[in-house]
XYZ file of C-alpha atoms in Angstrom:
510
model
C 0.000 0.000 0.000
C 1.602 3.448 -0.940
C 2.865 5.900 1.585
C 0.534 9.171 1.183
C 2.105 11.618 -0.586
C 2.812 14.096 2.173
C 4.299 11.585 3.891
C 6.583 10.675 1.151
C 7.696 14.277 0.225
C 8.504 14.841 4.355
C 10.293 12.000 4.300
C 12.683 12.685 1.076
C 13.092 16.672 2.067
C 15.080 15.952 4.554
C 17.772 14.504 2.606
C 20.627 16.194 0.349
C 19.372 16.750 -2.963
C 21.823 14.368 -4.586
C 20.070 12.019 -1.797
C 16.761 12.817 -2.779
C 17.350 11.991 -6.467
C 18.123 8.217 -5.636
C 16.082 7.555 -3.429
C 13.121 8.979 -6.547
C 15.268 6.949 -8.845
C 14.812 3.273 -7.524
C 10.904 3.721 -7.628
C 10.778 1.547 -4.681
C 9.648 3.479 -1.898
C 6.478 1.521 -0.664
C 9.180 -1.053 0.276
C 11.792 1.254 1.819
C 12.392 0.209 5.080
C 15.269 2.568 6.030
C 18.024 4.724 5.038
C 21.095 4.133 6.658
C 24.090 6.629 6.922
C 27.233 6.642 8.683
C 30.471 9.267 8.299
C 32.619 7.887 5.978
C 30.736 5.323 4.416
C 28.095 4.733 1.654
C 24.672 5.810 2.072
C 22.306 2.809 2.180
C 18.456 1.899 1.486
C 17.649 -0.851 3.136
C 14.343 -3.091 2.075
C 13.262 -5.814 3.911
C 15.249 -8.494 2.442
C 17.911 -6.548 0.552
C 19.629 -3.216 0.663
C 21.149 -1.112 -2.468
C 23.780 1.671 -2.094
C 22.805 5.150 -2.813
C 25.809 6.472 -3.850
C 29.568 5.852 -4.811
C 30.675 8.478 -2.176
C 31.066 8.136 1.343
C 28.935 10.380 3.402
C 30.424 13.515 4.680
C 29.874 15.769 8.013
C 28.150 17.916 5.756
C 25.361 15.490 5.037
C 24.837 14.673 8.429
C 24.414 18.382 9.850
C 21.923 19.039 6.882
C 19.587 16.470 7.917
C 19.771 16.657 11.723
C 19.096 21.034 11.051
C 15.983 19.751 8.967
C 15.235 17.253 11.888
C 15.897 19.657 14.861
C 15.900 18.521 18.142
C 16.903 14.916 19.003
C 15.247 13.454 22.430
C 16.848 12.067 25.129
C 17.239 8.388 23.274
C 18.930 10.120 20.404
C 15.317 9.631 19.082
C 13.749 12.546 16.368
C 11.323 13.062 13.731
C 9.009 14.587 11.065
C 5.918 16.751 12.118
C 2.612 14.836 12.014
C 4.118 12.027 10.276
C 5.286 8.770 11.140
C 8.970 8.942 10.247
C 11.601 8.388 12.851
C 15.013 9.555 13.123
C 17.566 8.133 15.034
C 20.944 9.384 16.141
C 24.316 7.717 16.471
C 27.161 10.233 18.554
C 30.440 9.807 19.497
C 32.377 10.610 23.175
C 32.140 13.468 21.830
C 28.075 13.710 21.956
C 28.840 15.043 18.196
C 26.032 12.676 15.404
C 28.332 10.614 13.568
C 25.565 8.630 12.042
C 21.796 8.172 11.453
C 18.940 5.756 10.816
C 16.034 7.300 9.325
C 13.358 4.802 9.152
C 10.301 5.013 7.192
C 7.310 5.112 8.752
C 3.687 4.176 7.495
C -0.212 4.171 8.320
C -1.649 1.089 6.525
C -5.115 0.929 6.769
C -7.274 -2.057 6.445
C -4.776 -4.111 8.670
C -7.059 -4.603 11.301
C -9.605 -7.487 10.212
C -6.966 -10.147 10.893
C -7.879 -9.926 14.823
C -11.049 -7.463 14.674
C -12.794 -10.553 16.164
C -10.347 -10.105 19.179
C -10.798 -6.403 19.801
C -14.213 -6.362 19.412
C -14.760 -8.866 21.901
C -13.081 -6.821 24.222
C -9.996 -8.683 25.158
C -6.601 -7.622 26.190
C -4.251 -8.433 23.609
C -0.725 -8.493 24.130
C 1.387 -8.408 20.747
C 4.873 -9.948 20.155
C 7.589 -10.273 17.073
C 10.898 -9.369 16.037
C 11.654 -5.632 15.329
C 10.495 -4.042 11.825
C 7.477 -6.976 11.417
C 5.041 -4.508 11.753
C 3.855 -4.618 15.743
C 3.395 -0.624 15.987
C 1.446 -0.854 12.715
C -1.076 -3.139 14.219
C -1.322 -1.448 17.768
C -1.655 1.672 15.517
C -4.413 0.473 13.374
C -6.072 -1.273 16.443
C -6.602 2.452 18.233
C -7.662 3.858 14.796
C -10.628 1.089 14.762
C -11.803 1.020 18.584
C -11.718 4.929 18.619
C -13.897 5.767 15.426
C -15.791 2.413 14.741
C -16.401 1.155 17.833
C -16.474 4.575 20.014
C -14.747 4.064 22.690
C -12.059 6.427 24.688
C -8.836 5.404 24.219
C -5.318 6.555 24.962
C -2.040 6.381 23.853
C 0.981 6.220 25.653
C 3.628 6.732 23.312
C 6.644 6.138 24.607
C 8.631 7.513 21.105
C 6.143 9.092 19.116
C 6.022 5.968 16.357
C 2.552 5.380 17.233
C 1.045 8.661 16.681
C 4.178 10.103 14.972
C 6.044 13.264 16.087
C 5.196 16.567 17.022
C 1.529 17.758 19.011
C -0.864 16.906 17.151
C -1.582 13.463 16.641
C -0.985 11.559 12.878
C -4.627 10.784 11.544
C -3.666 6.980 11.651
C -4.731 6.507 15.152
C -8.135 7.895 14.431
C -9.560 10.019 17.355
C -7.576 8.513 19.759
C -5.528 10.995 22.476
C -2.374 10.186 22.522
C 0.083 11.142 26.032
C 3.926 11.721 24.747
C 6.227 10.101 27.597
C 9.144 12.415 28.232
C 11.912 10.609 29.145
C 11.165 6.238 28.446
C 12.042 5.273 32.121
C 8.601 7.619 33.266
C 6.556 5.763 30.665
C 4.662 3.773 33.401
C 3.822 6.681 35.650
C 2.435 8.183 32.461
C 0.436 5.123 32.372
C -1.311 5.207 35.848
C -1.828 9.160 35.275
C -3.829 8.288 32.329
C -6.088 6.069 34.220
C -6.353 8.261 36.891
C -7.160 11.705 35.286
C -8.267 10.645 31.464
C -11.261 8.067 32.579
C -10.142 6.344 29.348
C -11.835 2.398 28.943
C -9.192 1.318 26.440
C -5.079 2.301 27.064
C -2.893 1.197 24.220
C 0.923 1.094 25.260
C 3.982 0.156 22.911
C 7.419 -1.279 24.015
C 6.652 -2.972 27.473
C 10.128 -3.538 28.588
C 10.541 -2.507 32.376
C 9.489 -4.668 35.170
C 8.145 -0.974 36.527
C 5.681 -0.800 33.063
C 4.434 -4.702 33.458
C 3.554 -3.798 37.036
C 1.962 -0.710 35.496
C -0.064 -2.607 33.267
C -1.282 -5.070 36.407
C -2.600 -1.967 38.022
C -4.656 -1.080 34.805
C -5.981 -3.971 33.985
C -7.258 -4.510 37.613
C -9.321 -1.222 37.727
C -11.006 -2.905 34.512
C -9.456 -0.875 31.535
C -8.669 -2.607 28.284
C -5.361 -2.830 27.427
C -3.411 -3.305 23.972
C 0.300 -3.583 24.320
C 3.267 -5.127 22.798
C 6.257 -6.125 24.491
C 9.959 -6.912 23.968
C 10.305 -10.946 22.825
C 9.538 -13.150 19.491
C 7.372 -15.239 20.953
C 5.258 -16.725 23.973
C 8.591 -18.957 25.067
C 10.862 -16.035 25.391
C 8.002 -13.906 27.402
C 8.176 -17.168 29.773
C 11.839 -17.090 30.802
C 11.591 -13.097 30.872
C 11.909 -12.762 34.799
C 11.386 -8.925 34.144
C 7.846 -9.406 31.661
C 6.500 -12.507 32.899
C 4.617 -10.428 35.400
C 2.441 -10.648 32.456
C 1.749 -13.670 32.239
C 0.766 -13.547 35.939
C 4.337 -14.584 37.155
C 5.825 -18.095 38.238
C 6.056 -19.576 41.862
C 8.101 -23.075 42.661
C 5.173 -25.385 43.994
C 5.727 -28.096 46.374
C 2.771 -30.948 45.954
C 1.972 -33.360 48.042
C 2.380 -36.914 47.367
C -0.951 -38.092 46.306
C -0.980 -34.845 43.816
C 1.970 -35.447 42.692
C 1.291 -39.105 41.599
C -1.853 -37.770 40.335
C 0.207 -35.429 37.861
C 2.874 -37.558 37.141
C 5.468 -35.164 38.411
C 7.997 -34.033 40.460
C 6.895 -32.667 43.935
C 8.655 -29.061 42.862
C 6.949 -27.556 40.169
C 6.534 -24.524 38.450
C 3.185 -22.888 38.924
C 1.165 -19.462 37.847
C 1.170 -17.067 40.596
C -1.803 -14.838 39.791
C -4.152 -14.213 36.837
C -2.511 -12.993 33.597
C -2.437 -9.274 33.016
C -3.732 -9.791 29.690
C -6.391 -12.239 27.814
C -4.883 -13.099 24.812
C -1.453 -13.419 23.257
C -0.320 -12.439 19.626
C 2.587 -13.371 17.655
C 3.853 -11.911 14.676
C 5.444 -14.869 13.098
C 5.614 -13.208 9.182
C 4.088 -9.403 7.626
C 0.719 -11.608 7.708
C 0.824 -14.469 9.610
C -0.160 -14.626 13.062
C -0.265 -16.822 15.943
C -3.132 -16.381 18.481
C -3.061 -18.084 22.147
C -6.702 -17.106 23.666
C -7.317 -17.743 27.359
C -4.025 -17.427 28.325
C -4.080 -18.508 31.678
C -5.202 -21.684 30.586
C -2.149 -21.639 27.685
C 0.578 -20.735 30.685
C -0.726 -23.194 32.878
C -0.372 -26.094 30.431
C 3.236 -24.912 28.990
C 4.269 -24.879 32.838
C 3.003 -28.832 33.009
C 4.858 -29.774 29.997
C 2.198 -30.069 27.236
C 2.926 -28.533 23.885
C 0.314 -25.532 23.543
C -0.409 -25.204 19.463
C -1.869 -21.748 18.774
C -4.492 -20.788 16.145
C -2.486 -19.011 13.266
C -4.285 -16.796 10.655
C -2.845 -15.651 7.382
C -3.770 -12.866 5.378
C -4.620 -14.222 1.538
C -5.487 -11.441 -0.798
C -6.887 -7.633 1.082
C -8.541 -7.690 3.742
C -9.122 -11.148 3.823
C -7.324 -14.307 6.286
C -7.977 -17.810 6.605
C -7.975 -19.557 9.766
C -6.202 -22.717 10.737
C -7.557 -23.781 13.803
C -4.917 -25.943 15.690
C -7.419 -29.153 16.037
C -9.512 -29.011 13.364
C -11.667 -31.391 12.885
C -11.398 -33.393 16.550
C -13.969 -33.571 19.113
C -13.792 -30.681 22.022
C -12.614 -32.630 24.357
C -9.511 -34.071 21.762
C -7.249 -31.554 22.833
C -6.939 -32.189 26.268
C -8.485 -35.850 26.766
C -10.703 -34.558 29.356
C -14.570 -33.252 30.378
C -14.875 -29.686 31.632
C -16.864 -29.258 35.209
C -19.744 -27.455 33.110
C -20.067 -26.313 29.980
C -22.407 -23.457 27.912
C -25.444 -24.738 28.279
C -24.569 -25.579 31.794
C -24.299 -24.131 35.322
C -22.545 -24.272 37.966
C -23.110 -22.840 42.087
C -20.595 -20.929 44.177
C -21.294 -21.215 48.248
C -18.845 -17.698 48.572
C -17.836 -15.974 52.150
C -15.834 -13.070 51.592
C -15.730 -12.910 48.334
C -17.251 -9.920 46.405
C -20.833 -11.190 44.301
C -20.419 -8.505 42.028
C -16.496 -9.579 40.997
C -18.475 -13.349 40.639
C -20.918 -12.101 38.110
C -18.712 -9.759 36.206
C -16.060 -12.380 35.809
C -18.713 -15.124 34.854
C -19.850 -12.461 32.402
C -16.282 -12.230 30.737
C -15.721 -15.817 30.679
C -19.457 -16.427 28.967
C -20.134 -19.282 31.746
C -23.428 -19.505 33.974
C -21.847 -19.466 37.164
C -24.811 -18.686 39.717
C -24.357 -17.980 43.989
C -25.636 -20.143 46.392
C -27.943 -19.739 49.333
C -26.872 -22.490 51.366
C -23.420 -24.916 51.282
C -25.664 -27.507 50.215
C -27.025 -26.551 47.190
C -23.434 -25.712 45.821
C -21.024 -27.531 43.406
C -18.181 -25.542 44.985
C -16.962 -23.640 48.415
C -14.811 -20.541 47.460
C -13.712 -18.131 50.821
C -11.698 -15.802 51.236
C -8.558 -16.817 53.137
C -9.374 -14.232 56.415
C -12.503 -16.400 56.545
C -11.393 -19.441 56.027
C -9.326 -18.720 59.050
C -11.458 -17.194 61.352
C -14.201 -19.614 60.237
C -12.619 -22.817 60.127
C -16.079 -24.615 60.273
C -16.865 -23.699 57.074
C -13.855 -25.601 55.806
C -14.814 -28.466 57.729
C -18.068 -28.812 56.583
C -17.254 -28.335 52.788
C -15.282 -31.596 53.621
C -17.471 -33.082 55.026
C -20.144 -32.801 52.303
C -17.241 -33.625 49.172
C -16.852 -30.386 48.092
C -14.107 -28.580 46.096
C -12.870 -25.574 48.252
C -10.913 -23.111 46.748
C -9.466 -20.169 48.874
C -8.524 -16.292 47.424
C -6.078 -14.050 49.308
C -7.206 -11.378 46.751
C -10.706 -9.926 46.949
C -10.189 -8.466 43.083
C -11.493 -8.833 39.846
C -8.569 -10.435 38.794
C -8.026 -12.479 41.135
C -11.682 -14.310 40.799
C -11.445 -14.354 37.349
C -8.439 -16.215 36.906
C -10.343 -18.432 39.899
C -13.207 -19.222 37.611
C -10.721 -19.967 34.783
C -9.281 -22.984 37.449
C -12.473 -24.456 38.543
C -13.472 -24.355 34.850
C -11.052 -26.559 34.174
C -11.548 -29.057 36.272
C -11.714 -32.405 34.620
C -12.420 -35.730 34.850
C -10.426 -38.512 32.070
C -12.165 -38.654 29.107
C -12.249 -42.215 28.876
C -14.057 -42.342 32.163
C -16.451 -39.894 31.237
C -17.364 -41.982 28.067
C -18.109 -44.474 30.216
C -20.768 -42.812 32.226
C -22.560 -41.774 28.837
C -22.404 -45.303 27.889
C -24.122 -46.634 31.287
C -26.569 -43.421 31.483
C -27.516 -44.266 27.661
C -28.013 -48.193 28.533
C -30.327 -47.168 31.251
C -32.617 -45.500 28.481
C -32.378 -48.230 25.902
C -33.439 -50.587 28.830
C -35.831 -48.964 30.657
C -33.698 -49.854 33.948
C -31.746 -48.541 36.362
C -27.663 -48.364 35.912
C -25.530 -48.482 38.723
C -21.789 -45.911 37.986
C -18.972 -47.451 39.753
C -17.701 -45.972 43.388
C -16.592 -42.987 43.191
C -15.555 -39.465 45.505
C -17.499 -36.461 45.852
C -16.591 -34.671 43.168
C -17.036 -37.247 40.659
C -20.520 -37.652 41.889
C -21.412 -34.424 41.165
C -20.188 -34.804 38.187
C -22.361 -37.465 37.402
C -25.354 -36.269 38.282
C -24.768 -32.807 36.677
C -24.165 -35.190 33.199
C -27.256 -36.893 33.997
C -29.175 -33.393 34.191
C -28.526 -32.932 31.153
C -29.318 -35.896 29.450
C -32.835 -35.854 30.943
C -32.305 -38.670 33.607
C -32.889 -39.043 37.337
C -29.801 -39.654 39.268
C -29.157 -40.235 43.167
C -26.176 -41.484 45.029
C -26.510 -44.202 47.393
C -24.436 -46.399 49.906
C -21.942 -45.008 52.281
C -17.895 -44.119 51.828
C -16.156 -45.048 50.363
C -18.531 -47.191 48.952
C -21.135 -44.692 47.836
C -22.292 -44.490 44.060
C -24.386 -42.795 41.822
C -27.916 -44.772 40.524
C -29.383 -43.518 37.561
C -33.241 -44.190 35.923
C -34.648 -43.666 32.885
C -37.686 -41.255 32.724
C -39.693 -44.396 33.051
C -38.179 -46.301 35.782
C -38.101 -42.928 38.064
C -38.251 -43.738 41.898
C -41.207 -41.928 43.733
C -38.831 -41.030 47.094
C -35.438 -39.891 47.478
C -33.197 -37.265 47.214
C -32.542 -36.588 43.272
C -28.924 -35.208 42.934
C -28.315 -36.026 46.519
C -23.908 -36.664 46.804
């Protein structure tokens, strides 16, 4: 797509004339990536997979002072550029703090770039974005602030670190739409620039480029908590180098050495020390830029860290632009069952529910969470009409009869030191994937099915409280009457067809 023409006539004026004239002469600008020129040697255009000298003479001082006077004033990261344009200018000085060379990079608003994950930004997600420098990250997040600001409406700021989002000077390059845009003085501020945007702007979406600071990761933790979209890319290739970043895998909610007990252990097949997820991820889904137009999309990425941290090879969906503005997806099982990809059954599904017994846990962070992960997770009255106990840990401390009875009736407990959005999200994300073997749960379908066919009851074989519940939850659904009967450990669940039904007894009972 060709550079507009402004942009192309600011970007060749600052050059010698001599300069100018063959840079017009290779006709290749919509692939110029940069121009290249250090004292003493031969100018160069470099293109993405080749470069071509731009003249048989070296350049001299001269050359050098003629563009820096058209640039003006260089930044603290030796960092200038073009008024309302995208182009960036980069210094290289000596001892001497005298510019003995430059990089003057092209820079470019491509529109129509955005369909390839509109899916994702519509839905509201945090994306975070990864690739290699010059793949075309900042033209994404760019084109991504454009489309949420003027097509879908919403407030959004940029915090741009070096200008290349919304290109240099005040005013704001019309790439980014209507989006504001906050300039970052000096880079090592950038994430108090962040936090004063939430705090004084009121903005619902913040888009931030180059997370590289443990300080700006923490920053974007902060964000995200007081429930403000974020859209971000950070310093690494790809989702294995963000994992052994110490200083961004904040972001991926951090790691913590585990010790397991045996039984859980043996249950894993594991090591007692492992590596675990400290808190919920910072963002929701992961991009990598693999090629110009190919991505690689990880969604629910606490799910995706959790399984790389337990060994199991994570394949992403990749998209790949074809011809425009369209992409075809290749989804990473195509073609299997839902359960294929992790041989297991998920505690409940979409068309299923499932009910919290909470104590010191906010209602409010339940439903809005449940809302964001589009499951039907419902609060109940009374610890017996729950599938799962969840308490804060102050009450499961100065309440330790609450624990005990959760025991006593089978139940999952799960504790939260953190009374936050975040925190209960990334809880739901757990107990939703809570699973039973696949092979196992085939087998209950083929016993509950039998008991139709036959018009008799089917007994399930022994099982704990959990898998009970499990049971009669799957027998909910396929229109049957379940109880559980006998005593532990010897206690199992009976169910009847529609036509065999009992008249007495407690249906569902664990």
């Amino acid at each position: 797509m060709a550079v507009h023409d402004y942009d192309t006539q600011a970007f060749l004026s600052i050059f010698p004339e001599p300069l100018q004239e063959a840079l017009e002469g290779l006709d290749r600008f919509d692939e110029l990536v940069e121009v290249v020129l250090d004292l003493g040697r031969v100018p160069e255009a470099r293109f993405e997979f080749d470069f071509v000298p731009l003249s048989e003479s070296t350049v001299t001082k001269g050359d050098i002072d003629f563009i820096v006077q058209k640039v003006g004033e260089f930044d603290r990261d030796n960092r200038g550029g073009i008024e309302q344009t995208l182009h960036r200018i980069s210094a290289i000085r000596n001892r001497y703090n005298d510019v003995v060379g430059l990089t003057c990079r092209v820079g470019r608003a491509l529109y129509g770039k955005i369909e390839i994950i509109e899916d994702l930004v519509k839905k509201g997600s945090s994306i975070l974005i990864l690739g290699r420098p010059g793949i075309g990250k900042t033209t994404l997040l760019r084109e991504a602030s454009r489309y949420m600001s003027d097509t879908l409406k919403k407030r959004v700021i940029i915090v741009d670190t070096s200008n290349e989002i919304g290109g240099d000077g005040d005013v704001p390059h019309r790439g980014v739409g209507s989006s504001r845009r906050m300039q970052v003085p000096p880079n090592k501020e950038q994430h108090d620039i962040m936090i004063e945007a939430v705090e004084n702007h009121n903005p619902e979406v913040i888009v931030i480029d180059e997370i590289g600071r443990i300080e700006e990761a923490q920053a974007c933790r902060t964000i995200a908590e007081r429930g403000v979209e974020l859209i971000g890319t950070a310093h690494g290739n790809d989702l294995g180098n963000l994992i052994t970043n110490p200083t961004l895998i904040d972001l991926l909610g951090g790691i913590q050495t585990v010790t397991l007990g045996d039984e859980e252990a043996q249950r894993r097949g594991t090591r007692k020390s492992v590596l675990e997820r400290k808190s919920a991820p910072t963002f929701d889904v992961l991009v990598e830029l693999r090629e110009r137009d190919v991505l690689a999309v990880y969604r629910n990425l606490a799910d995706v860290v959790d399984r790389v941290l337990r060994g199991f090879d994570v394949q992403p969906e990749i998209r790949r632009r074809t011809a425009g503005k369209e992409f075809m997806i290749e989804s990473p099982h195509q073609g299997e069952a839902p359960t294929s990809q992790t041989g297991t059954e998920q505690l409940w599904t979409q068309d299923s529910s499932v009910r919290l017994y909470i104590q010191g846990v906010s209602q409010s962070y339940i439903e809005r969470a449940s809302h964001s992960l589009h499951a039907d997770v419902r609060v109940a009255r009374t610890m017996e009409d729950a599938d799962i106990v969840l308490l804060s840990d102050t009450v499961a401390a100065k309440k330790p009869f609450l624990v005990e009875r959760a025991e006593a009736l089978g139940l999952p407990l799960y504790t939260t030191s953190k009374n936050s959005l975040a925190a209960i999200k990334d809880l739901l994300r757990r107990i939703h994937s809570m699973s039973v073997d696949k092979d196992q749960y085939a087998s209950w379908i083929h016993l509950m099915r039998e008991a139709v066919v036959s018009s008799a009851s089917r007994e399930l074989p022994y099982s704990g409280a959990f898998e009970r519940r499990m049971q009669h939850r799957l027998a909910e659904r396929l229109g049957l009457f379940s109880e559980s009967e006998g005593i532990e450990p010897f206690r199992r669940v009976v169910v009847y067809s529609p036509a065999t039904k009992p008249t007495q007894g407690p249906p569902g009972a664990v």
